[in-house]
Amino acid sequence: MKILVINAGSSSLKYQLIDMEHEEVLAKGGCERIGIAGGKLIHKAHGKTFEILHEMPTHTDAISLVLKELVDEEAGVIHSMDEIDAVGHRVVASGEAFKKTTLVDDEVMVLMDEIAELAPLHNPAAILGVNACRAVMPGKKMALVFDTSFHATMPDYAHLYAIDYEDYKKYKVRRYGAHGTSHKYVSGEAARYLGRNPEDLKIITCHLGNGSSISAVKGGKCIDTSMGFTPLAGVPMGTRSGDIDVAAIDFLCRKKGMTMEEGLTYLNKKCGVLGVSGVSSDFRDLAAAKEAGNDRARLALDMFAYSCKKYVGAYMAALGGLDVIVFTAGIGENTPDVRAAVVEGLEAFGIAIDKEKNNYKNDGAIHDVSAEGSKVRILVIPTNEELVIARETAALL
Ligand code: ADP
C-alpha cells in the first residue's frame, strides 16, 4: 500500500510518498511560494534532488505539479496516480470536533470549516490542501490526521482551564496541545527500543524544535502536555513566549499601544529566545553567541532549559514516577548542551545523563544517553511525523 502524506501551509506544501510494506519513503519534497511569484518545487527521489521552477498560483496547481513529478519518467517513483492508495493530511487543530483520524467527506469538510478559527494560521491551509487533492484526485480516499488527537486522552482536570465552566462548554476553550503525532511516535519508539510494553511505561517526551512541547505519557496515553488552547503556551520557544501571566499582556499592550491582536503577534513572533537574547531564534546561533560571551544568549538558553526542567518535575508528579525521558526534534536531537541542562541536578530523582554518550554526533539513530545506574532512561529519538500520518491513514483504510 502506498500513502501520500501532505502537510500544507498557507504558501507551502510538503509531501512524502511512503510504501507501507517496508515503511519506505519513495519520494519526498515540497512546494514553496504558492500564490506568490517565483514558485519552486524541490523533489527528492532515487537519491537525487530535482528542482522545478514553476508558478503555482493555487494549492491545486502545486499538488498537480507534485503528482506530475511522482509519475515522471526520470524523477517519478510510480507509473500512475492509481498506485496511490490514499492520502493522509496533517491537520494542526481538531478542537473537540474530531478525536481521532477521520476519513474525508463533504460533511467532515463542513466541520473542518467550522473549527478553522481554532488554528487560524494552520487549519485553513490544511483545508486548501485537502480541497486541492480532492480536485486533482477525485474519489481518492483521504484521511485527516490531527496533531491534537494524541492529547485527546488527557483527563478533564488536566485539559480544562479554571474559567467559567459554561464558557468552556459554549466556546470550547481548553488545552488541546500540539505536536501530538511526534509525541505519539517517539513514546511508541521508546517502548519498542527498550523492548517494553507501552502499557507499563511512564514517559516524558520533550519535542524541542522551533516550537517546543513536553508531554506526560502513561501506559501509551497522553495525560498532560505543555501547549494549550494554541501552540503559544508552555516553554519559551524560538519566537514564542510560552507561558506568561495574561495580565502582563494587557499591561504591555497599553504601554506599547498595541491592540490585542498585535499583542498576540508580538508574543508569537518577537518573544521567546529571540526576544530574550536579541540574537536569534536558532539555538545554533544562541550557542555560538553564548560561547562568544553574550550574556543575553546565555540567559535565553538558561530560561529555556529551566522551563523544560520544571515541566519534567511537574510531569513526574503527574505520572507518579518516571521510566523514560525522550528528547526529539531539531533541538532535542541535535543539541547535547540543552539535553544536559534540562536534566542537570535531577540525580536525586534517579535521572542521570552520561556526558560522553550525550555528546554523540547525530547519526539519525536512537541513542540511550543515560548514565550507568540512572533509574530513568534518557533517550534521543528522531521524530517521524510523516510516518505516523501514513500509518494512521493506512490503519483507517
Ligand atoms: P520546526 O519546529 O520548525 O520543525 P525543528 O524541529 O527543525 O523546528 O527545530 C529547529 C531548531 O533546531 C533550531 O533552533 C535549530 O537551531 C535546531 N537545530 C536544527 N538542526 C540542528 C543541527 N543540525 N544542529 C543544531 N541545532 C539544530
Coordinates of C-alpha atoms and ligand atoms in Angstrom, one line a residue:
M1 CA 0.0 0.0 0.0
K2 CA 1.3 3.5 -0.9
I3 CA 0.3 6.5 1.1
L4 CA 0.8 10.1 0.0
V5 CA 1.3 12.3 3.1
I6 CA 0.5 16.0 2.6
N7 CA 1.4 18.8 5.0
A8 CA 0.0 22.0 3.6
G9 CA 0.9 25.5 4.8
S10 CA -0.5 28.8 3.6
S11 CA 2.2 29.2 0.9
S12 CA 3.9 25.9 1.1
L13 CA 3.1 22.2 0.7
K14 CA 5.4 19.3 1.9
Y15 CA 4.8 15.7 0.8
Q16 CA 6.1 12.2 1.1
L17 CA 5.1 9.1 -0.8
I18 CA 5.5 6.1 1.6
D19 CA 5.4 2.4 0.7
M20 CA 3.8 0.9 3.8
E21 CA 5.1 -2.6 3.1
H22 CA 8.6 -1.6 4.4
E23 CA 7.6 1.9 5.5
E24 CA 10.0 3.2 2.9
V25 CA 9.9 6.8 1.7
L26 CA 9.8 6.5 -2.1
A27 CA 9.9 10.3 -2.8
K28 CA 9.5 13.5 -0.8
G29 CA 9.7 17.2 -1.3
G30 CA 8.0 20.5 -1.0
C31 CA 6.5 23.4 -3.0
E32 CA 7.4 26.9 -2.0
R33 CA 5.8 30.2 -2.8
I34 CA 2.3 29.0 -3.6
G35 CA 0.3 32.0 -4.6
I36 CA 3.4 34.2 -4.7
A37 CA 5.6 34.8 -7.8
G38 CA 8.6 32.6 -8.0
G39 CA 7.1 29.2 -7.2
K40 CA 9.6 26.3 -6.7
L41 CA 9.2 22.6 -6.2
I42 CA 12.1 20.5 -4.7
H43 CA 11.5 16.8 -5.3
K44 CA 13.8 14.1 -3.9
A45 CA 13.7 10.6 -5.3
H46 CA 16.2 7.9 -6.4
G47 CA 18.8 9.6 -4.3
K48 CA 18.6 12.7 -6.4
T49 CA 17.2 16.2 -5.9
F50 CA 15.1 17.8 -8.7
E51 CA 14.4 21.5 -8.6
I52 CA 11.5 22.6 -10.7
L53 CA 10.8 26.3 -11.1
H54 CA 7.1 26.8 -11.9
E55 CA 4.5 29.3 -10.9
M56 CA 1.8 27.9 -8.5
P57 CA -1.0 30.3 -8.1
T58 CA -3.1 27.9 -6.1
H59 CA -2.6 24.8 -3.9
T60 CA -4.3 22.8 -6.7
D61 CA -1.6 23.9 -9.1
A62 CA 1.0 22.8 -6.5
I63 CA -0.5 19.4 -6.0
S64 CA -0.8 18.9 -9.8
L65 CA 2.9 19.6 -10.1
V66 CA 3.7 17.2 -7.3
L67 CA 1.7 14.4 -9.0
K68 CA 3.4 15.1 -12.3
E69 CA 6.8 14.6 -10.7
L70 CA 5.7 11.4 -8.9
V71 CA 4.8 9.8 -12.3
D72 CA 7.6 11.5 -14.3
E73 CA 9.8 9.2 -16.3
E74 CA 13.0 10.3 -14.7
A75 CA 12.0 11.8 -11.3
G76 CA 8.9 9.6 -10.7
V77 CA 8.5 6.6 -8.5
I78 CA 5.1 5.3 -9.7
H79 CA 3.6 4.8 -13.1
S80 CA 0.2 6.3 -12.4
M81 CA -1.8 8.0 -9.7
D82 CA -3.8 4.8 -9.3
E83 CA -0.9 3.4 -7.4
I84 CA -1.5 5.9 -4.6
D85 CA -3.9 4.1 -2.3
A86 CA -4.8 7.0 -0.1
V87 CA -3.7 10.5 1.0
G88 CA -3.1 11.4 4.6
H89 CA -3.3 15.1 5.5
R90 CA -1.7 16.7 8.5
V91 CA -4.1 19.0 10.4
V92 CA -2.9 21.1 13.4
A93 CA -6.1 21.5 15.3
S94 CA -9.2 19.3 15.8
G95 CA -11.0 21.1 18.6
E96 CA -13.4 18.8 20.2
A97 CA -15.0 18.0 16.8
F98 CA -12.6 15.2 15.9
K99 CA -11.0 12.9 18.5
K100 CA -9.2 10.7 16.0
T101 CA -8.0 10.3 12.4
T102 CA -11.0 10.8 10.2
L103 CA -11.9 9.9 6.6
V104 CA -12.6 12.9 4.5
D105 CA -16.1 13.5 3.1
D106 CA -18.3 16.6 2.4
E107 CA -19.8 16.6 5.9
V108 CA -16.3 16.3 7.6
M109 CA -15.1 19.3 5.5
V110 CA -18.0 21.4 6.7
L111 CA -17.0 20.6 10.3
M112 CA -13.4 21.5 9.3
D113 CA -14.5 24.9 8.2
E114 CA -16.3 25.4 11.5
I115 CA -13.3 24.7 13.6
A116 CA -10.8 26.6 11.4
E117 CA -10.7 29.6 13.7
L118 CA -9.1 27.4 16.4
A119 CA -5.8 27.5 14.4
P120 CA -6.1 30.4 12.0
L121 CA -2.5 30.2 10.9
H122 CA -2.6 26.5 10.1
N123 CA -6.1 24.9 9.6
P124 CA -7.2 27.0 6.7
A125 CA -4.1 25.9 4.8
A126 CA -4.8 22.2 5.6
I127 CA -8.3 22.8 4.2
L128 CA -6.8 24.2 1.0
G129 CA -4.5 21.2 0.7
V130 CA -7.4 18.7 1.1
N131 CA -9.6 20.6 -1.4
A132 CA -6.7 20.7 -3.9
C133 CA -6.2 16.9 -3.6
R134 CA -9.9 16.2 -3.9
A135 CA -10.0 18.3 -7.0
V136 CA -7.0 16.7 -8.6
M137 CA -7.6 13.1 -7.4
P138 CA -11.4 12.8 -7.3
G139 CA -12.6 9.6 -5.5
K140 CA -9.2 9.0 -3.8
K141 CA -9.6 8.0 -0.1
M142 CA -8.2 10.7 2.2
A143 CA -7.7 10.9 5.9
L144 CA -7.3 13.9 8.3
V145 CA -4.6 13.2 10.9
F146 CA -4.7 15.7 13.7
D147 CA -1.8 17.0 15.8
T148 CA -4.1 17.2 18.7
S149 CA -5.5 13.6 18.6
F150 CA -2.8 12.1 20.8
H151 CA -3.7 14.6 23.5
A152 CA -7.5 13.7 23.5
T153 CA -6.9 11.3 26.3
M154 CA -5.9 14.0 28.8
P155 CA -8.3 13.8 31.8
D156 CA -10.7 16.7 32.3
Y157 CA -8.8 18.1 35.3
A158 CA -5.6 18.3 33.1
H159 CA -7.2 19.8 29.9
L160 CA -9.5 22.3 31.4
Y161 CA -8.7 25.9 32.3
A162 CA -10.1 27.4 35.5
I163 CA -12.6 29.6 33.7
D164 CA -16.3 29.7 34.0
Y165 CA -17.3 26.1 33.0
E166 CA -20.2 27.4 31.0
D167 CA -17.8 29.4 28.8
Y168 CA -15.8 26.2 28.3
K169 CA -18.9 24.4 27.2
K170 CA -20.0 27.2 24.9
Y171 CA -16.7 28.2 23.3
K172 CA -14.6 25.0 23.8
V173 CA -11.8 27.0 25.3
R174 CA -9.4 24.4 26.9
R175 CA -6.0 22.9 26.5
Y176 CA -5.6 20.9 23.2
G177 CA -1.9 20.6 22.9
A178 CA 0.2 20.2 19.7
H179 CA 2.9 18.0 18.1
G180 CA 0.7 15.0 19.0
T181 CA 1.9 12.8 16.1
S182 CA 5.5 13.4 17.3
H183 CA 4.8 12.7 20.9
K184 CA 2.9 9.5 19.9
Y185 CA 5.7 8.4 17.6
V186 CA 8.6 8.9 20.0
S187 CA 6.8 7.4 23.0
G188 CA 5.9 4.3 21.0
E189 CA 9.5 4.1 19.7
A190 CA 10.9 4.4 23.2
A191 CA 8.9 1.3 24.3
R192 CA 9.9 -0.6 21.2
Y193 CA 13.6 0.3 21.7
L194 CA 13.5 -0.8 25.3
G195 CA 11.6 -4.0 24.5
R196 CA 8.9 -2.9 26.9
N197 CA 5.1 -2.9 26.8
P198 CA 4.0 0.7 26.4
E199 CA 1.3 -0.1 29.0
D200 CA 3.9 -0.4 31.7
L201 CA 5.8 2.8 31.0
K202 CA 5.7 6.3 32.3
I203 CA 7.4 8.6 29.8
I204 CA 8.1 12.3 29.4
T205 CA 8.5 13.3 25.8
C206 CA 10.3 16.6 25.0
H207 CA 9.7 17.7 21.5
L208 CA 12.1 20.6 21.3
G209 CA 12.2 22.5 18.0
N210 CA 11.2 25.9 16.7
G211 CA 8.0 25.2 18.5
S212 CA 8.5 23.1 21.7
S213 CA 6.2 21.0 23.7
I214 CA 6.6 18.5 26.5
S215 CA 4.1 15.6 27.2
A216 CA 3.5 13.1 30.0
V217 CA 2.6 9.7 28.6
K218 CA 1.3 6.9 30.9
G219 CA 0.6 3.5 29.6
G220 CA 0.8 4.7 26.0
K221 CA -1.7 7.6 26.6
C222 CA -1.1 11.3 26.9
I223 CA -2.2 12.5 30.3
D224 CA -0.8 16.1 30.1
T225 CA 1.0 18.4 27.7
S226 CA 2.6 21.8 27.9
M227 CA 0.9 23.6 24.9
G228 CA -2.5 24.9 25.5
F229 CA -5.5 26.3 23.6
T230 CA -2.9 27.3 21.0
P231 CA 0.8 26.5 20.5
L232 CA 1.7 29.7 22.3
A233 CA 1.7 28.1 25.7
G234 CA 4.3 26.1 27.6
V235 CA 8.1 26.5 27.5
P236 CA 9.7 29.6 25.8
M237 CA 10.3 28.8 22.1
G238 CA 12.2 30.2 19.1
T239 CA 10.0 33.3 18.9
R240 CA 7.0 32.4 21.1
S241 CA 6.9 33.5 24.8
G242 CA 5.4 30.3 26.2
D243 CA 3.5 30.6 29.5
I244 CA 3.0 34.2 30.7
D245 CA 0.6 36.0 33.1
V246 CA -2.1 37.2 30.7
A247 CA -2.5 40.4 32.8
A248 CA 1.1 41.3 31.7
I249 CA -0.1 41.2 28.1
D250 CA -2.9 43.7 28.8
F251 CA -0.3 45.9 30.6
L252 CA 2.2 45.6 27.7
C253 CA -0.5 46.3 25.1
R254 CA -1.4 49.5 26.9
K255 CA 2.2 50.6 27.3
K256 CA 3.3 49.8 23.8
G257 CA 0.0 51.0 22.2
M258 CA -0.8 47.5 20.7
T259 CA -4.2 46.0 20.1
M260 CA -4.8 42.6 21.5
E261 CA -4.2 41.2 18.0
E262 CA -0.9 43.0 17.8
G263 CA -0.1 41.8 21.3
L264 CA -0.6 38.2 20.2
T265 CA 1.5 38.6 17.1
Y266 CA 4.2 40.1 19.4
L267 CA 4.0 37.1 21.7
N268 CA 4.1 34.6 18.8
K269 CA 6.8 36.2 16.6
K270 CA 9.0 38.6 18.7
C271 CA 9.4 36.9 22.0
G272 CA 10.9 33.5 23.2
V273 CA 14.6 33.0 23.0
L274 CA 14.8 35.6 20.1
G275 CA 13.2 38.3 22.3
V276 CA 15.3 37.5 25.4
S277 CA 18.6 37.2 23.6
G278 CA 18.1 39.8 20.9
V279 CA 20.3 37.5 18.8
S280 CA 18.3 34.8 17.1
S281 CA 15.6 32.2 17.4
D282 CA 18.0 29.5 16.3
F283 CA 19.7 27.5 19.0
R284 CA 22.9 27.2 17.0
D285 CA 23.3 30.9 16.8
L286 CA 22.5 31.2 20.6
A287 CA 25.1 28.6 21.5
A288 CA 27.7 30.5 19.3
A289 CA 26.8 33.9 20.9
K290 CA 27.0 32.4 24.4
E291 CA 30.4 31.0 23.6
A292 CA 31.5 34.5 22.5
G293 CA 30.4 35.9 25.8
N294 CA 26.9 37.2 25.0
D295 CA 25.1 37.1 28.4
R296 CA 21.6 37.5 27.0
A297 CA 22.2 34.5 24.8
R298 CA 23.2 32.6 27.9
L299 CA 20.1 33.9 29.7
A300 CA 17.8 32.7 26.9
L301 CA 19.3 29.3 26.9
D302 CA 19.1 29.1 30.7
M303 CA 15.5 30.2 30.7
F304 CA 14.6 27.5 28.1
A305 CA 16.3 24.7 30.0
Y306 CA 14.9 25.8 33.3
S307 CA 11.4 25.9 32.0
C308 CA 11.8 22.4 30.4
K309 CA 13.1 21.1 33.7
K310 CA 10.1 22.5 35.6
Y311 CA 7.8 20.6 33.2
V312 CA 9.8 17.4 33.8
G313 CA 9.4 17.8 37.5
A314 CA 5.7 18.6 37.2
Y315 CA 5.1 15.6 34.9
M316 CA 7.0 13.2 37.2
A317 CA 4.4 14.2 39.8
A318 CA 1.5 13.8 37.4
L319 CA 2.8 10.4 36.2
G320 CA 3.5 9.2 39.8
G321 CA 7.1 8.3 38.8
L322 CA 9.1 8.1 35.6
D323 CA 10.8 5.4 33.5
V324 CA 11.9 7.3 30.4
I325 CA 12.7 10.8 29.2
V326 CA 12.7 11.2 25.4
F327 CA 14.3 14.1 23.5
T328 CA 13.3 14.8 19.9
A329 CA 13.0 17.4 17.1
G330 CA 15.6 19.9 15.9
I331 CA 17.0 20.9 19.3
G332 CA 16.2 17.7 21.1
E333 CA 18.1 15.6 18.5
N334 CA 21.0 18.0 17.8
T335 CA 21.9 19.9 20.9
P336 CA 23.6 17.9 23.7
D337 CA 24.1 21.0 25.9
V338 CA 20.3 21.6 26.0
R339 CA 19.6 17.9 26.9
A340 CA 22.3 18.1 29.6
A341 CA 20.9 21.3 31.0
V342 CA 17.3 20.1 31.2
V343 CA 18.2 17.1 33.3
E344 CA 21.0 18.6 35.3
G345 CA 20.5 18.4 39.1
L346 CA 17.8 15.7 38.8
E347 CA 20.1 12.9 40.0
A348 CA 18.1 12.7 43.3
F349 CA 15.1 11.6 41.2
G350 CA 17.1 8.8 39.5
I351 CA 17.8 10.9 36.4
A352 CA 21.4 11.0 35.3
I353 CA 22.9 11.7 31.9
D354 CA 26.2 10.3 30.6
K355 CA 28.3 13.3 29.4
E356 CA 30.2 11.3 26.8
K357 CA 27.3 9.3 25.5
N358 CA 25.3 12.5 25.3
N359 CA 27.9 14.2 23.1
Y360 CA 27.5 11.9 20.2
K361 CA 27.2 13.3 16.7
N362 CA 23.6 12.9 15.4
D363 CA 23.5 10.0 13.0
G364 CA 19.7 9.7 12.8
A365 CA 19.7 6.6 15.1
I366 CA 18.1 6.2 18.6
H367 CA 20.7 6.8 21.3
D368 CA 20.5 5.9 25.0
V369 CA 22.4 8.7 26.8
S370 CA 21.6 7.8 30.4
A371 CA 24.4 7.2 32.8
E372 CA 25.2 3.8 34.2
G373 CA 22.8 3.3 37.2
S374 CA 20.3 6.0 36.1
K375 CA 16.9 4.7 37.1
V376 CA 15.3 6.7 34.4
R377 CA 16.4 6.0 30.8
I378 CA 17.2 9.1 28.8
L379 CA 16.7 8.5 25.0
V380 CA 17.2 10.7 22.0
I381 CA 14.8 9.5 19.3
P382 CA 14.5 11.2 15.8
T383 CA 10.9 12.0 15.2
N384 CA 8.9 11.0 12.1
E385 CA 5.6 12.7 12.0
E386 CA 5.0 11.8 8.3
L387 CA 5.3 8.1 9.1
V388 CA 2.6 8.4 11.9
I389 CA 0.3 10.2 9.4
A390 CA 0.9 7.4 6.8
R391 CA 0.3 4.7 9.4
E392 CA -2.8 6.3 10.7
T393 CA -4.1 6.7 7.2
A394 CA -3.3 3.1 6.3
A395 CA -4.9 1.8 9.5
L396 CA -8.1 3.8 8.8
L397 CA -8.4 2.1 5.4
Ligands
ADP1 P1 10.3 23.1 13.5 O1 9.5 23.3 14.7 O2 10.3 24.3 12.6 O3 10.1 21.8 12.8 P2 13.0 22.0 14.1 O4 12.5 20.8 14.8 O5 13.6 21.8 12.8 O6 11.8 23.1 14.0 O7 14.0 22.7 15.1 C1 14.6 23.9 14.8 C2 15.7 24.2 15.9 O8 16.5 23.1 15.9 C3 16.5 25.4 15.7 O9 16.6 26.1 16.9 C4 17.9 24.8 15.4 O10 18.9 25.6 16.0 C5 17.9 23.4 15.9 N1 18.6 22.6 15.0 C6 18.2 22.0 13.9 N2 19.1 21.3 13.3 C7 20.2 21.4 14.0 C8 21.5 20.9 13.9 N3 21.9 20.1 12.9 N4 22.4 21.2 14.9 C9 22.0 22.0 16.0 N5 20.7 22.5 16.1 C10 19.9 22.2 15.1

